PDB file of N, CA, C and O in Angstrom:
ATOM      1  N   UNK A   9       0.125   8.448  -8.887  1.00 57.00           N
ATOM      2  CA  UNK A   9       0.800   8.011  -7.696  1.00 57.00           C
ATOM      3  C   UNK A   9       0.308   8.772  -6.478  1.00 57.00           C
ATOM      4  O   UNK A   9       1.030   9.036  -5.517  1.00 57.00           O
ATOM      5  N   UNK A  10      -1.062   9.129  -6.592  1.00 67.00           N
ATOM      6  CA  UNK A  10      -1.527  10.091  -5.273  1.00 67.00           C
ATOM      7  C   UNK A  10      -1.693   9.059  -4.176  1.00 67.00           C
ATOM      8  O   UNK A  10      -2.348   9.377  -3.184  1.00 67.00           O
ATOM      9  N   UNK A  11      -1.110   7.745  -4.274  1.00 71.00           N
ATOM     10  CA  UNK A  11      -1.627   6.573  -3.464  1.00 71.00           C
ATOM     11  C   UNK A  11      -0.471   6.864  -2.047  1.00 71.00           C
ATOM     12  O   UNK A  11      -0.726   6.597  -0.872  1.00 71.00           O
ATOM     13  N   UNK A  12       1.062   7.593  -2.680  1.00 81.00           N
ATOM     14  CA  UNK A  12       1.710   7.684  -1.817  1.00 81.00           C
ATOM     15  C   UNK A  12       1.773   8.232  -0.489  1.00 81.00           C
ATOM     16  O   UNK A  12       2.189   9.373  -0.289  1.00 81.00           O
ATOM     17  N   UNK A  13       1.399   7.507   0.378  1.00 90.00           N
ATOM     18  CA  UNK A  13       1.151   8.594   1.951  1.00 90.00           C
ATOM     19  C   UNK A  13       0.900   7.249   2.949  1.00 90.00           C
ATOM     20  O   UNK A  13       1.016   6.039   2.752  1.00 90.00           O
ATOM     21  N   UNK A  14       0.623   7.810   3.754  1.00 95.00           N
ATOM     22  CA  UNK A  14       0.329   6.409   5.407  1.00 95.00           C
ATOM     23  C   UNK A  14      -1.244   6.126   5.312  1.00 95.00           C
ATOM     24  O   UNK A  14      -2.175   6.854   4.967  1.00 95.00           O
ATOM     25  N   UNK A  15      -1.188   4.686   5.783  1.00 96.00           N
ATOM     26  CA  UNK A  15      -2.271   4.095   5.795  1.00 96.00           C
ATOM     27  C   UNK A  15      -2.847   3.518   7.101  1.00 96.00           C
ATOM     28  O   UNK A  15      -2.067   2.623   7.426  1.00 96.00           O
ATOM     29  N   UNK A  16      -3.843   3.604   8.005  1.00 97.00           N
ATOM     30  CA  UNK A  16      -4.229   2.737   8.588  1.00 97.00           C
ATOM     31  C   UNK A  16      -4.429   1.903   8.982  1.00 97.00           C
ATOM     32  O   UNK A  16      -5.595   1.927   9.377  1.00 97.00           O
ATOM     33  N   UNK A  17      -3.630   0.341   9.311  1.00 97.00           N
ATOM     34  CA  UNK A  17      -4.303  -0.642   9.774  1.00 97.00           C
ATOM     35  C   UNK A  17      -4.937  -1.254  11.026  1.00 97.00           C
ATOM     36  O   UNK A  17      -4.283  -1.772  11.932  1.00 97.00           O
ATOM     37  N   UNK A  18      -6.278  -1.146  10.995  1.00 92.00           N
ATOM     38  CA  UNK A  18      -6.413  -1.154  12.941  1.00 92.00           C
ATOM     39  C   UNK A  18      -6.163  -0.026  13.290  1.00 92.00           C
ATOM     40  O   UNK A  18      -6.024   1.033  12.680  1.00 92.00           O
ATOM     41  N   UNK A  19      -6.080  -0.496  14.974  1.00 90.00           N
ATOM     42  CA  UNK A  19      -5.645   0.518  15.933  1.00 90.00           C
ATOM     43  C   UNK A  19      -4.373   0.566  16.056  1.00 90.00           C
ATOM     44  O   UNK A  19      -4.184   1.677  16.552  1.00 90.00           O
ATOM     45  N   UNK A  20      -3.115  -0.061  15.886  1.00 93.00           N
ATOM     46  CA  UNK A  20      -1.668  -0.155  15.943  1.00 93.00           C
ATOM     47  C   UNK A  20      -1.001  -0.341  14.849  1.00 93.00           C
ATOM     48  O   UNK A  20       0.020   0.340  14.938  1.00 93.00           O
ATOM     49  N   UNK A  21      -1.032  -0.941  13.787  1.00 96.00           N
ATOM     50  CA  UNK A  21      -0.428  -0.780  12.345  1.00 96.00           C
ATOM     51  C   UNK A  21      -0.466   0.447  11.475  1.00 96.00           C
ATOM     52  O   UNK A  21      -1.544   1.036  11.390  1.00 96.00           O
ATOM     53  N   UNK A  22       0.722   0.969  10.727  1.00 97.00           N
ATOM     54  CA  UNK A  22       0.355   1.476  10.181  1.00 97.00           C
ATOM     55  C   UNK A  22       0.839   1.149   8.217  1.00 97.00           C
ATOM     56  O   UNK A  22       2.017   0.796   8.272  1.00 97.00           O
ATOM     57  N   UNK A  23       0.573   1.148   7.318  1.00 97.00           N
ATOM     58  CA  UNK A  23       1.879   0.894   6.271  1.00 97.00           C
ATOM     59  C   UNK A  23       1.664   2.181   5.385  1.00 97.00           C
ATOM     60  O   UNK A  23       0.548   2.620   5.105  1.00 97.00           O
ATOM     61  N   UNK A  24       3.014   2.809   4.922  1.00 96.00           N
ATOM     62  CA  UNK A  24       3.620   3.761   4.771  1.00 96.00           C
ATOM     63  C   UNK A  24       4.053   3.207   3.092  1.00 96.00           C
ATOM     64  O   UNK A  24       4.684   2.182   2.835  1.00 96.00           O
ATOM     65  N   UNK A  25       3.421   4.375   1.930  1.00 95.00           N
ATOM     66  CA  UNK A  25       3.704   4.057   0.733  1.00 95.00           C
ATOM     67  C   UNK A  25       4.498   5.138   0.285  1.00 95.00           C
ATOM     68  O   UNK A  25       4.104   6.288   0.088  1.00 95.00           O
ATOM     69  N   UNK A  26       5.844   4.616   0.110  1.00 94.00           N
ATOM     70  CA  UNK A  26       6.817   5.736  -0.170  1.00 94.00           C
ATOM     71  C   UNK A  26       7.356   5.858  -1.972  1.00 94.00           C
ATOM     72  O   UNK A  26       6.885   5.056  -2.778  1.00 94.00           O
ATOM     73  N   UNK A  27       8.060   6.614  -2.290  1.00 93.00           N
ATOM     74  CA  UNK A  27       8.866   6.646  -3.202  1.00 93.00           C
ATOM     75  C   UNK A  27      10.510   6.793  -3.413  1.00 93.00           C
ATOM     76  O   UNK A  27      10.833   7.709  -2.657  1.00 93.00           O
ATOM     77  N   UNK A  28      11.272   6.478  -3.858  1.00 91.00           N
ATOM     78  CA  UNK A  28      12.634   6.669  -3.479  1.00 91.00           C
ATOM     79  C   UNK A  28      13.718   6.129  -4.830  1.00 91.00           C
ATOM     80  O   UNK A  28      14.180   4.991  -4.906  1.00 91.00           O
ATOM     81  N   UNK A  29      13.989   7.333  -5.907  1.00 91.00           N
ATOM     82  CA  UNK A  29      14.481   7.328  -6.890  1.00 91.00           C
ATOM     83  C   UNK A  29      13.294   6.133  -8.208  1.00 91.00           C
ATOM     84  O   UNK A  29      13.533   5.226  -9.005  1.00 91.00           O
ATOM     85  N   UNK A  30      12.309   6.727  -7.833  1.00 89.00           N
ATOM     86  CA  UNK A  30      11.242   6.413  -9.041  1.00 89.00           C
ATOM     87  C   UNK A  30      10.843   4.920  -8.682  1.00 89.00           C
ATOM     88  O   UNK A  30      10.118   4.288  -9.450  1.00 89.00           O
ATOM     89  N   UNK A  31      11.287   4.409  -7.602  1.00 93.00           N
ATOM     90  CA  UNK A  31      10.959   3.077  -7.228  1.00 93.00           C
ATOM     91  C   UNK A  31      10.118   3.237  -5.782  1.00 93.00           C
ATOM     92  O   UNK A  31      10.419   3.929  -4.809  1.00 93.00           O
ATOM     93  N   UNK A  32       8.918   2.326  -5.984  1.00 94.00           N
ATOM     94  CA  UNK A  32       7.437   2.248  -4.737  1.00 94.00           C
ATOM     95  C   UNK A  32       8.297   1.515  -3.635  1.00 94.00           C
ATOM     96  O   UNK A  32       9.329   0.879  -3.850  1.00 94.00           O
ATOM     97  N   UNK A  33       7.875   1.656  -2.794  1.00 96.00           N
ATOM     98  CA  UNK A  33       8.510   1.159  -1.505  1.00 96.00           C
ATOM     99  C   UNK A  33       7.046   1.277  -0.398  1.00 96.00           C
ATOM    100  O   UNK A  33       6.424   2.337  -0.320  1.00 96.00           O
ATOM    101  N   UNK A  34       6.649   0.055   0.391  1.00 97.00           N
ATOM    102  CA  UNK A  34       6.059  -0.125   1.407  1.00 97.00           C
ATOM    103  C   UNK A  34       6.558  -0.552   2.445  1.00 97.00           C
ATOM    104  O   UNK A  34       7.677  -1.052   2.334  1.00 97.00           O
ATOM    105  N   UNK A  35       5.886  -0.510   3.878  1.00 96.00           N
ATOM    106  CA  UNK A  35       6.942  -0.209   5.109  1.00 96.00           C
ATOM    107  C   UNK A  35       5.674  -0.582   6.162  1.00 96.00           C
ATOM    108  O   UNK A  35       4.818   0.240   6.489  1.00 96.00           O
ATOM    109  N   UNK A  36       5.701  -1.392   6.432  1.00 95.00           N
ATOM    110  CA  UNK A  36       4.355  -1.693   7.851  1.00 95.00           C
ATOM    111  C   UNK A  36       5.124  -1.813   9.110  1.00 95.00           C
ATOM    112  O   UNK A  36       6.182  -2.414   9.293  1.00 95.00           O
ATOM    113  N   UNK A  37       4.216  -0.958  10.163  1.00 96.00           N
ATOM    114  CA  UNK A  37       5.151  -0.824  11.330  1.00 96.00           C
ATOM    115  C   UNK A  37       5.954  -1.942  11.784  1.00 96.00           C
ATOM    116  O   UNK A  37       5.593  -3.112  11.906  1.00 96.00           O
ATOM    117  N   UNK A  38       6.971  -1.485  11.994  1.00 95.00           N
ATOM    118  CA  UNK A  38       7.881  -2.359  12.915  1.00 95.00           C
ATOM    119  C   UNK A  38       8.731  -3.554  12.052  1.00 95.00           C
ATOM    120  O   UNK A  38       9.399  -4.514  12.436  1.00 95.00           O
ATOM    121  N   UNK A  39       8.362  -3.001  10.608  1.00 94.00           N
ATOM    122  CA  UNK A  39       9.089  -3.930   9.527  1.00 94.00           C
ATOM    123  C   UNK A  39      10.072  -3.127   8.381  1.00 94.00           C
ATOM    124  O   UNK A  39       9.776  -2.034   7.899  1.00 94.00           O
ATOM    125  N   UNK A  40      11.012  -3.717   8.128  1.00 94.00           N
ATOM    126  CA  UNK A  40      11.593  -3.248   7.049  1.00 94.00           C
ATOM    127  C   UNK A  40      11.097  -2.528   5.635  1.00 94.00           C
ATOM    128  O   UNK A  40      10.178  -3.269   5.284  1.00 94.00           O
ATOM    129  N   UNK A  41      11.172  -1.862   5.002  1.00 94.00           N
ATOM    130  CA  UNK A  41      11.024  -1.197   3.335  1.00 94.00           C
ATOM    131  C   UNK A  41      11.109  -2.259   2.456  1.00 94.00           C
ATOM    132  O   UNK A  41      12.195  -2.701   2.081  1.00 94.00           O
ATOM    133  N   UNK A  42       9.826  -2.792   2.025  1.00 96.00           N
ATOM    134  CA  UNK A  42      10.256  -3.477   0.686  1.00 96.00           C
ATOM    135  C   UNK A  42       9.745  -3.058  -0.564  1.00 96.00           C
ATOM    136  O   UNK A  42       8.697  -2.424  -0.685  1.00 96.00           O
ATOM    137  N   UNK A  43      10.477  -3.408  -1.492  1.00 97.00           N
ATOM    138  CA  UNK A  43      10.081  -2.480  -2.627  1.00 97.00           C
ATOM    139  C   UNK A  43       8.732  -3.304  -3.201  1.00 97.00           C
ATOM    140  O   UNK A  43       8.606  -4.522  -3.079  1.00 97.00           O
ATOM    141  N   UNK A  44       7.946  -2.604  -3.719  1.00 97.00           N
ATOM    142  CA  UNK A  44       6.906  -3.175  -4.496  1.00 97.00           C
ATOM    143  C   UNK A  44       6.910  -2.578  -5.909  1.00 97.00           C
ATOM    144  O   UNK A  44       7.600  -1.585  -6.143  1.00 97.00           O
ATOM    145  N   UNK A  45       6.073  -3.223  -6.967  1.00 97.00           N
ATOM    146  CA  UNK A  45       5.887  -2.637  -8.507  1.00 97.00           C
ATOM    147  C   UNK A  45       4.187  -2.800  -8.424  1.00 97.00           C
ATOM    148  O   UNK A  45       3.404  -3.447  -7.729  1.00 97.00           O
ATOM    149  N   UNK A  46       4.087  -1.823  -9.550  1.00 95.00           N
ATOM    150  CA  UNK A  46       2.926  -2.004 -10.426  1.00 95.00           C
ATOM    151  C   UNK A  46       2.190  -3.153 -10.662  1.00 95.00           C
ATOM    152  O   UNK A  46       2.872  -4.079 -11.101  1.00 95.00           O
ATOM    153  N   UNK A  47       1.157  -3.357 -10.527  1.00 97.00           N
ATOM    154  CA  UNK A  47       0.067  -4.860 -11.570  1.00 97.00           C
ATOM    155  C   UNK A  47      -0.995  -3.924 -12.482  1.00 97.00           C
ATOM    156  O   UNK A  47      -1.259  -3.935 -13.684  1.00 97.00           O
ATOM    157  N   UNK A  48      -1.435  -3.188 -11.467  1.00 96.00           N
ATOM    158  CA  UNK A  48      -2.218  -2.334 -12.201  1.00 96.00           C
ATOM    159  C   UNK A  48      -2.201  -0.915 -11.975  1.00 96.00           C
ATOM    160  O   UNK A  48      -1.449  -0.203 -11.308  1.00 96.00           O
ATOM    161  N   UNK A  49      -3.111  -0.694 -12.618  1.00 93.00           N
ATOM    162  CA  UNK A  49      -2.737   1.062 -12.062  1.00 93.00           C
ATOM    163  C   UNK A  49      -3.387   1.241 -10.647  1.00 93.00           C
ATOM    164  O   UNK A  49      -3.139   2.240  -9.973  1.00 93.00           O
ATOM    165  N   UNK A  50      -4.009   0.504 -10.326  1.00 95.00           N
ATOM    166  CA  UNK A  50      -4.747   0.474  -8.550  1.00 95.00           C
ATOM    167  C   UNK A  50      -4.190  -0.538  -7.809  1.00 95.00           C
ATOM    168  O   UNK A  50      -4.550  -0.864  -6.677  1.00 95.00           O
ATOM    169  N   UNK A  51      -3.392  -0.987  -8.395  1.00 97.00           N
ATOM    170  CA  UNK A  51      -2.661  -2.825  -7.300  1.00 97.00           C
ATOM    171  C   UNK A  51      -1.134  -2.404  -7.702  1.00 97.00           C
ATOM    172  O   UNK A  51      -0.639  -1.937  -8.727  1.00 97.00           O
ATOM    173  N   UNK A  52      -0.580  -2.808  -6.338  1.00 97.00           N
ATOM    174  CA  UNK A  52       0.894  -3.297  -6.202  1.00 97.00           C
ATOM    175  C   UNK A  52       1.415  -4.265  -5.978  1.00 97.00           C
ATOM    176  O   UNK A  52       0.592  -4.804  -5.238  1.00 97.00           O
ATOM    177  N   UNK A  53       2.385  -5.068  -6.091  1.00 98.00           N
ATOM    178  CA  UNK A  53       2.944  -6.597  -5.476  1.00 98.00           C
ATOM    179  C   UNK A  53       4.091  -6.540  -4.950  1.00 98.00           C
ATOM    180  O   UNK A  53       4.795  -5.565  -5.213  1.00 98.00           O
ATOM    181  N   UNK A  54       4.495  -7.400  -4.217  1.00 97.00           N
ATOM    182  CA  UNK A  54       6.074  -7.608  -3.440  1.00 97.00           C
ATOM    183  C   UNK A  54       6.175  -8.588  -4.243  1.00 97.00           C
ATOM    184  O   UNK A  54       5.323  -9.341  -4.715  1.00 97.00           O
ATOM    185  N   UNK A  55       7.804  -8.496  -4.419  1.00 95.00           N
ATOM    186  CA  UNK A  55       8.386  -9.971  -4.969  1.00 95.00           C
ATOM    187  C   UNK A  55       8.917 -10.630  -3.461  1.00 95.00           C
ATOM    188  O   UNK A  55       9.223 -11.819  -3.368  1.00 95.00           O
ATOM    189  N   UNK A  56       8.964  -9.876  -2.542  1.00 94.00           N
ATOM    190  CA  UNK A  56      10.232 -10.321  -1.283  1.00 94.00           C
ATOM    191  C   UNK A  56       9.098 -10.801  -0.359  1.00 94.00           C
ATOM    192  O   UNK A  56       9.412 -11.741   0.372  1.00 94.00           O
ATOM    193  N   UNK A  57       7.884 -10.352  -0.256  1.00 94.00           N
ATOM    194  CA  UNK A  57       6.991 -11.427   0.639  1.00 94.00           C
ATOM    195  C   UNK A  57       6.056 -11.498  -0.018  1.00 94.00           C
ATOM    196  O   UNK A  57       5.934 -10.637  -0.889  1.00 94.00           O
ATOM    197  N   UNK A  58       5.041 -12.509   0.112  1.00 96.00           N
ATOM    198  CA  UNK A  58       3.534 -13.045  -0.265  1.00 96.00           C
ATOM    199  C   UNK A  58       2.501 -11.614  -0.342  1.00 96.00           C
ATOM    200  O   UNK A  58       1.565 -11.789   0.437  1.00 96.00           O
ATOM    201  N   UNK A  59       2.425 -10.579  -0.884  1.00 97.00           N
ATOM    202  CA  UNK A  59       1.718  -9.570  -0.580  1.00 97.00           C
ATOM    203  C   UNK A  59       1.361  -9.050  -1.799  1.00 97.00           C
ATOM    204  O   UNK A  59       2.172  -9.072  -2.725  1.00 97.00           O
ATOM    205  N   UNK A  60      -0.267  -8.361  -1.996  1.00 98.00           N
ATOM    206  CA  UNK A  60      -0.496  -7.453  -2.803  1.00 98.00           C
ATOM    207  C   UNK A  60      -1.131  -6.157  -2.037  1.00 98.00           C
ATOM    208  O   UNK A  60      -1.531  -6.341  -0.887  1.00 98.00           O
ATOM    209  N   UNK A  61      -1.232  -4.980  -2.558  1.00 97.00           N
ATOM    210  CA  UNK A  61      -1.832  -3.873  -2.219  1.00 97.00           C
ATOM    211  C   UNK A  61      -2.777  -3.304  -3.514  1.00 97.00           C
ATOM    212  O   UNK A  61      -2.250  -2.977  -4.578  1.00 97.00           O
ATOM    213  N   UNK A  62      -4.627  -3.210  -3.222  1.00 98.00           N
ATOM    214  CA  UNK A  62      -5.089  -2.966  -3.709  1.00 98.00           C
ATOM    215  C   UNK A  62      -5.377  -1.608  -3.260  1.00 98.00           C
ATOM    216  O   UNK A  62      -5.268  -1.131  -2.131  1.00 98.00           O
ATOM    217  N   UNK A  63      -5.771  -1.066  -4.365  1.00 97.00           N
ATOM    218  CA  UNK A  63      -6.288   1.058  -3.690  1.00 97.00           C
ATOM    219  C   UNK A  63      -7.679   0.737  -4.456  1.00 97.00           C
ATOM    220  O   UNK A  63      -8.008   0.000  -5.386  1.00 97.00           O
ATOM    221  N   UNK A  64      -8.414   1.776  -3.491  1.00 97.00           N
ATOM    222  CA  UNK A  64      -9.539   2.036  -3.666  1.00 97.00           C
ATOM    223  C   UNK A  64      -9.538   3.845  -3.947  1.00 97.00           C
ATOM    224  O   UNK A  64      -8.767   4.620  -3.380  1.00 97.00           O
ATOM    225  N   UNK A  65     -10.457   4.185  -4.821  1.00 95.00           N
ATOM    226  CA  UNK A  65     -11.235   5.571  -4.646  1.00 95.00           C
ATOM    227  C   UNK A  65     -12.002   6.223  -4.135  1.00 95.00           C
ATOM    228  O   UNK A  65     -13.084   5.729  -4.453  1.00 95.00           O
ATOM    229  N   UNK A  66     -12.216   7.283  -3.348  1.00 96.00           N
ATOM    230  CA  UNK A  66     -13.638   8.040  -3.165  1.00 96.00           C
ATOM    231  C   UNK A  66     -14.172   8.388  -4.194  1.00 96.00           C
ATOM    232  O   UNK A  66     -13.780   8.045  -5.309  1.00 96.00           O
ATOM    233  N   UNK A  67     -15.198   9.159  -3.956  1.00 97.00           N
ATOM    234  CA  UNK A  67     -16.349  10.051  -4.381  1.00 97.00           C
ATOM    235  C   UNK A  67     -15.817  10.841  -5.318  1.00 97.00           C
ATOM    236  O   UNK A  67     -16.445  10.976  -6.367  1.00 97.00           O
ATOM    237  N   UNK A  68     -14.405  11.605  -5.116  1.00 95.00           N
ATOM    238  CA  UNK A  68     -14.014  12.569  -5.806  1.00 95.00           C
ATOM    239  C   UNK A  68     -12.621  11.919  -6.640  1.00 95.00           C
ATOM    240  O   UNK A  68     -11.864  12.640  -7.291  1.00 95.00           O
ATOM    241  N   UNK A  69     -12.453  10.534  -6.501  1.00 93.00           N
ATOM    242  CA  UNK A  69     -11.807  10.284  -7.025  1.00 93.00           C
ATOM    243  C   UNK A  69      -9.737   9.812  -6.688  1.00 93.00           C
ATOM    244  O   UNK A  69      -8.696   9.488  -7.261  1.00 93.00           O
ATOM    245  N   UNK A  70     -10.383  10.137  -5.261  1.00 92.00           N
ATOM    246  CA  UNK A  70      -8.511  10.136  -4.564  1.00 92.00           C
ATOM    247  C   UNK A  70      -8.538   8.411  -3.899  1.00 92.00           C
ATOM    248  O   UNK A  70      -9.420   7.553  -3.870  1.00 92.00           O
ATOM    249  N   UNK A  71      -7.748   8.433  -3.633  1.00 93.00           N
ATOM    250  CA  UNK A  71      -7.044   7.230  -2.983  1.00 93.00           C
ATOM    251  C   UNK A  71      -7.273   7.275  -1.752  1.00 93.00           C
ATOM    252  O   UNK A  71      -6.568   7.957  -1.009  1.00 93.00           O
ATOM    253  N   UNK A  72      -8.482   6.430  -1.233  1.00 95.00           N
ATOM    254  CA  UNK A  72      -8.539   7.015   0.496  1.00 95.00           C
ATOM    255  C   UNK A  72      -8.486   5.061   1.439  1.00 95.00           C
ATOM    256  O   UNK A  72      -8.464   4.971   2.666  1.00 95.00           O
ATOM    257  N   UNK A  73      -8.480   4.121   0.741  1.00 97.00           N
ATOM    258  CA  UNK A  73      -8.557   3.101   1.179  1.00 97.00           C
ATOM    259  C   UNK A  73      -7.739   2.196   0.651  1.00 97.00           C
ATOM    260  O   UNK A  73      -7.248   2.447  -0.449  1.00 97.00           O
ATOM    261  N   UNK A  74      -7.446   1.049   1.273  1.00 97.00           N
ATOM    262  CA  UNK A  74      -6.170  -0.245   0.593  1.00 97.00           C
ATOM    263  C   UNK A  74      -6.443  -1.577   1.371  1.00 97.00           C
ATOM    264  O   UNK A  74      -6.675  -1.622   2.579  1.00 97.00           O
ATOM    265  N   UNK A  75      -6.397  -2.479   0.669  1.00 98.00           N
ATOM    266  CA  UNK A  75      -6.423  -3.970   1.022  1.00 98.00           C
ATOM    267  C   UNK A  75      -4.830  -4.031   0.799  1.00 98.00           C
ATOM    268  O   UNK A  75      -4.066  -3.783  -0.134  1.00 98.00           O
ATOM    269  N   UNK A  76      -4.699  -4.560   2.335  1.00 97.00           N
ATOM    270  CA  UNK A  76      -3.398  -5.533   2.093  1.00 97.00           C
ATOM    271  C   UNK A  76      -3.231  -6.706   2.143  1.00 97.00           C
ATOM    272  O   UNK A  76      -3.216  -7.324   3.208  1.00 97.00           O
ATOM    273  N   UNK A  77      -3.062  -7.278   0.914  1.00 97.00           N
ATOM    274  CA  UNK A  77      -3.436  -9.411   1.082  1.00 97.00           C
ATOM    275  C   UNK A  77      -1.819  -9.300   1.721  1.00 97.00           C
ATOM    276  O   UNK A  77      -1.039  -8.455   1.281  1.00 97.00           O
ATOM    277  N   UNK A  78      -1.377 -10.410   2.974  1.00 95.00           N
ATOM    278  CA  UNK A  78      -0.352 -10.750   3.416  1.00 95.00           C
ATOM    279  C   UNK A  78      -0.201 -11.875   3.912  1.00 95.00           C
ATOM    280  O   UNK A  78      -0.149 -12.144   5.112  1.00 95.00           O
ATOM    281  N   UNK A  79      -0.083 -12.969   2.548  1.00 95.00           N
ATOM    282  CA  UNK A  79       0.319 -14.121   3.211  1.00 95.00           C
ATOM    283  C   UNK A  79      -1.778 -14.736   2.562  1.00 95.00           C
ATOM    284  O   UNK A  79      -1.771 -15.919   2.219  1.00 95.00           O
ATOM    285  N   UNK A  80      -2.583 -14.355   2.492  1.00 96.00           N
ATOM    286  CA  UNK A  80      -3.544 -14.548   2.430  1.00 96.00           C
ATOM    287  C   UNK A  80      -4.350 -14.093   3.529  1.00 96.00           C
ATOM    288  O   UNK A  80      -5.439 -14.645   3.683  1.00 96.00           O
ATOM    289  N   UNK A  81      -3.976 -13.110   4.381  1.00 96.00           N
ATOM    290  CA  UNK A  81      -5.188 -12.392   5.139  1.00 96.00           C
ATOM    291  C   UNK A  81      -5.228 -11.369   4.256  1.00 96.00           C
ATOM    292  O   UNK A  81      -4.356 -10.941   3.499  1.00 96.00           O
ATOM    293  N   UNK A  82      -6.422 -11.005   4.454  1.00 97.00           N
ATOM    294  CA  UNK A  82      -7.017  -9.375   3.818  1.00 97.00           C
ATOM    295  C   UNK A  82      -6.756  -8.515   5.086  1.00 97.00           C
ATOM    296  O   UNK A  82      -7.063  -9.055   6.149  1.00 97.00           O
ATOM    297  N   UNK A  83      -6.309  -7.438   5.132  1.00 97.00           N
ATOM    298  CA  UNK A  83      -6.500  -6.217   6.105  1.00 97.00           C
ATOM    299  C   UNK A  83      -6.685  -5.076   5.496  1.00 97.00           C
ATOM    300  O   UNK A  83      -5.874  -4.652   4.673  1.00 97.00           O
ATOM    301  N   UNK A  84      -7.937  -4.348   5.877  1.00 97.00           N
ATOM    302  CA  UNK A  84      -8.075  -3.550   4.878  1.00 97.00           C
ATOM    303  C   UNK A  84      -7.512  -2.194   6.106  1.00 97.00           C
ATOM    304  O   UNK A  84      -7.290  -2.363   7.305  1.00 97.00           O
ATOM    305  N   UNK A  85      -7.391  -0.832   5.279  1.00 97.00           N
ATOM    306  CA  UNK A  85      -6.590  -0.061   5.796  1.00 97.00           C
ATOM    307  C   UNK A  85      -7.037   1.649   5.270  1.00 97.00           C
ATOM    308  O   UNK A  85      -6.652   2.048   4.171  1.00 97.00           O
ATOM    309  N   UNK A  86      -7.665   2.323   5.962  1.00 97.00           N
ATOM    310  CA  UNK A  86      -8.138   3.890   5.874  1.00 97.00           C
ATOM    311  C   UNK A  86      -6.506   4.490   5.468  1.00 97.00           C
ATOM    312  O   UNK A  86      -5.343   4.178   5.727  1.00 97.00           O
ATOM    313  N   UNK A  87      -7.245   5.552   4.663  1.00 95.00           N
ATOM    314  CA  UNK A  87      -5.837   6.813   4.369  1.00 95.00           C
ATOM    315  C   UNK A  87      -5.666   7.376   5.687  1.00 95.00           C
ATOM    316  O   UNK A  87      -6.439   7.035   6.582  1.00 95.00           O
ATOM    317  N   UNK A  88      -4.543   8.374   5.947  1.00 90.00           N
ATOM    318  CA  UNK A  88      -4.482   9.037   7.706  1.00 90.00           C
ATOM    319  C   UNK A  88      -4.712  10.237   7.290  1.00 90.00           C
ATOM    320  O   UNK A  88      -4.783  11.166   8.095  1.00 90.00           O
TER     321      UNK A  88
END
């Protein structure tokens, strides 16, 4: 779960991967907390909107990048 921390989107978005009593929670500016689960051990899904979150790795192995499908756009998104 080293995926948990803020993410980049653009110059003004940001989405925020939290935890809160063993349950994932994502948060893109200016929007409500929705909870997400597991697909894989590198992907998450919403049941409450059209969305997945893919993670990517570096070099050494951490979590430094994320696709957010929303609705069917891709936005991809740097670690902060």
């Amino acid at each position: 779960q080293s995926f948990l921390v803020s993410y980049k989107i653009g110059h003004k978005l940001e989405l925020d991967i939290t935890l809160e009593n063993h349950q994932p929670f994502a948060k893109m500016t200016g929007e409500a907390n929705v909870s997400v689960y597991p697909e894989t051990e590198t992907k998450l899904f919403c049941r409450e909107v059209n969305a997945t979150i893919d993670f990517f790795r570096d070099d050494k192995g951490e979590f430094d990048k994320l696709i957010l499908d929303l609705n069917g756009d891709k936005m991809p998104a740097t670690r902060k």
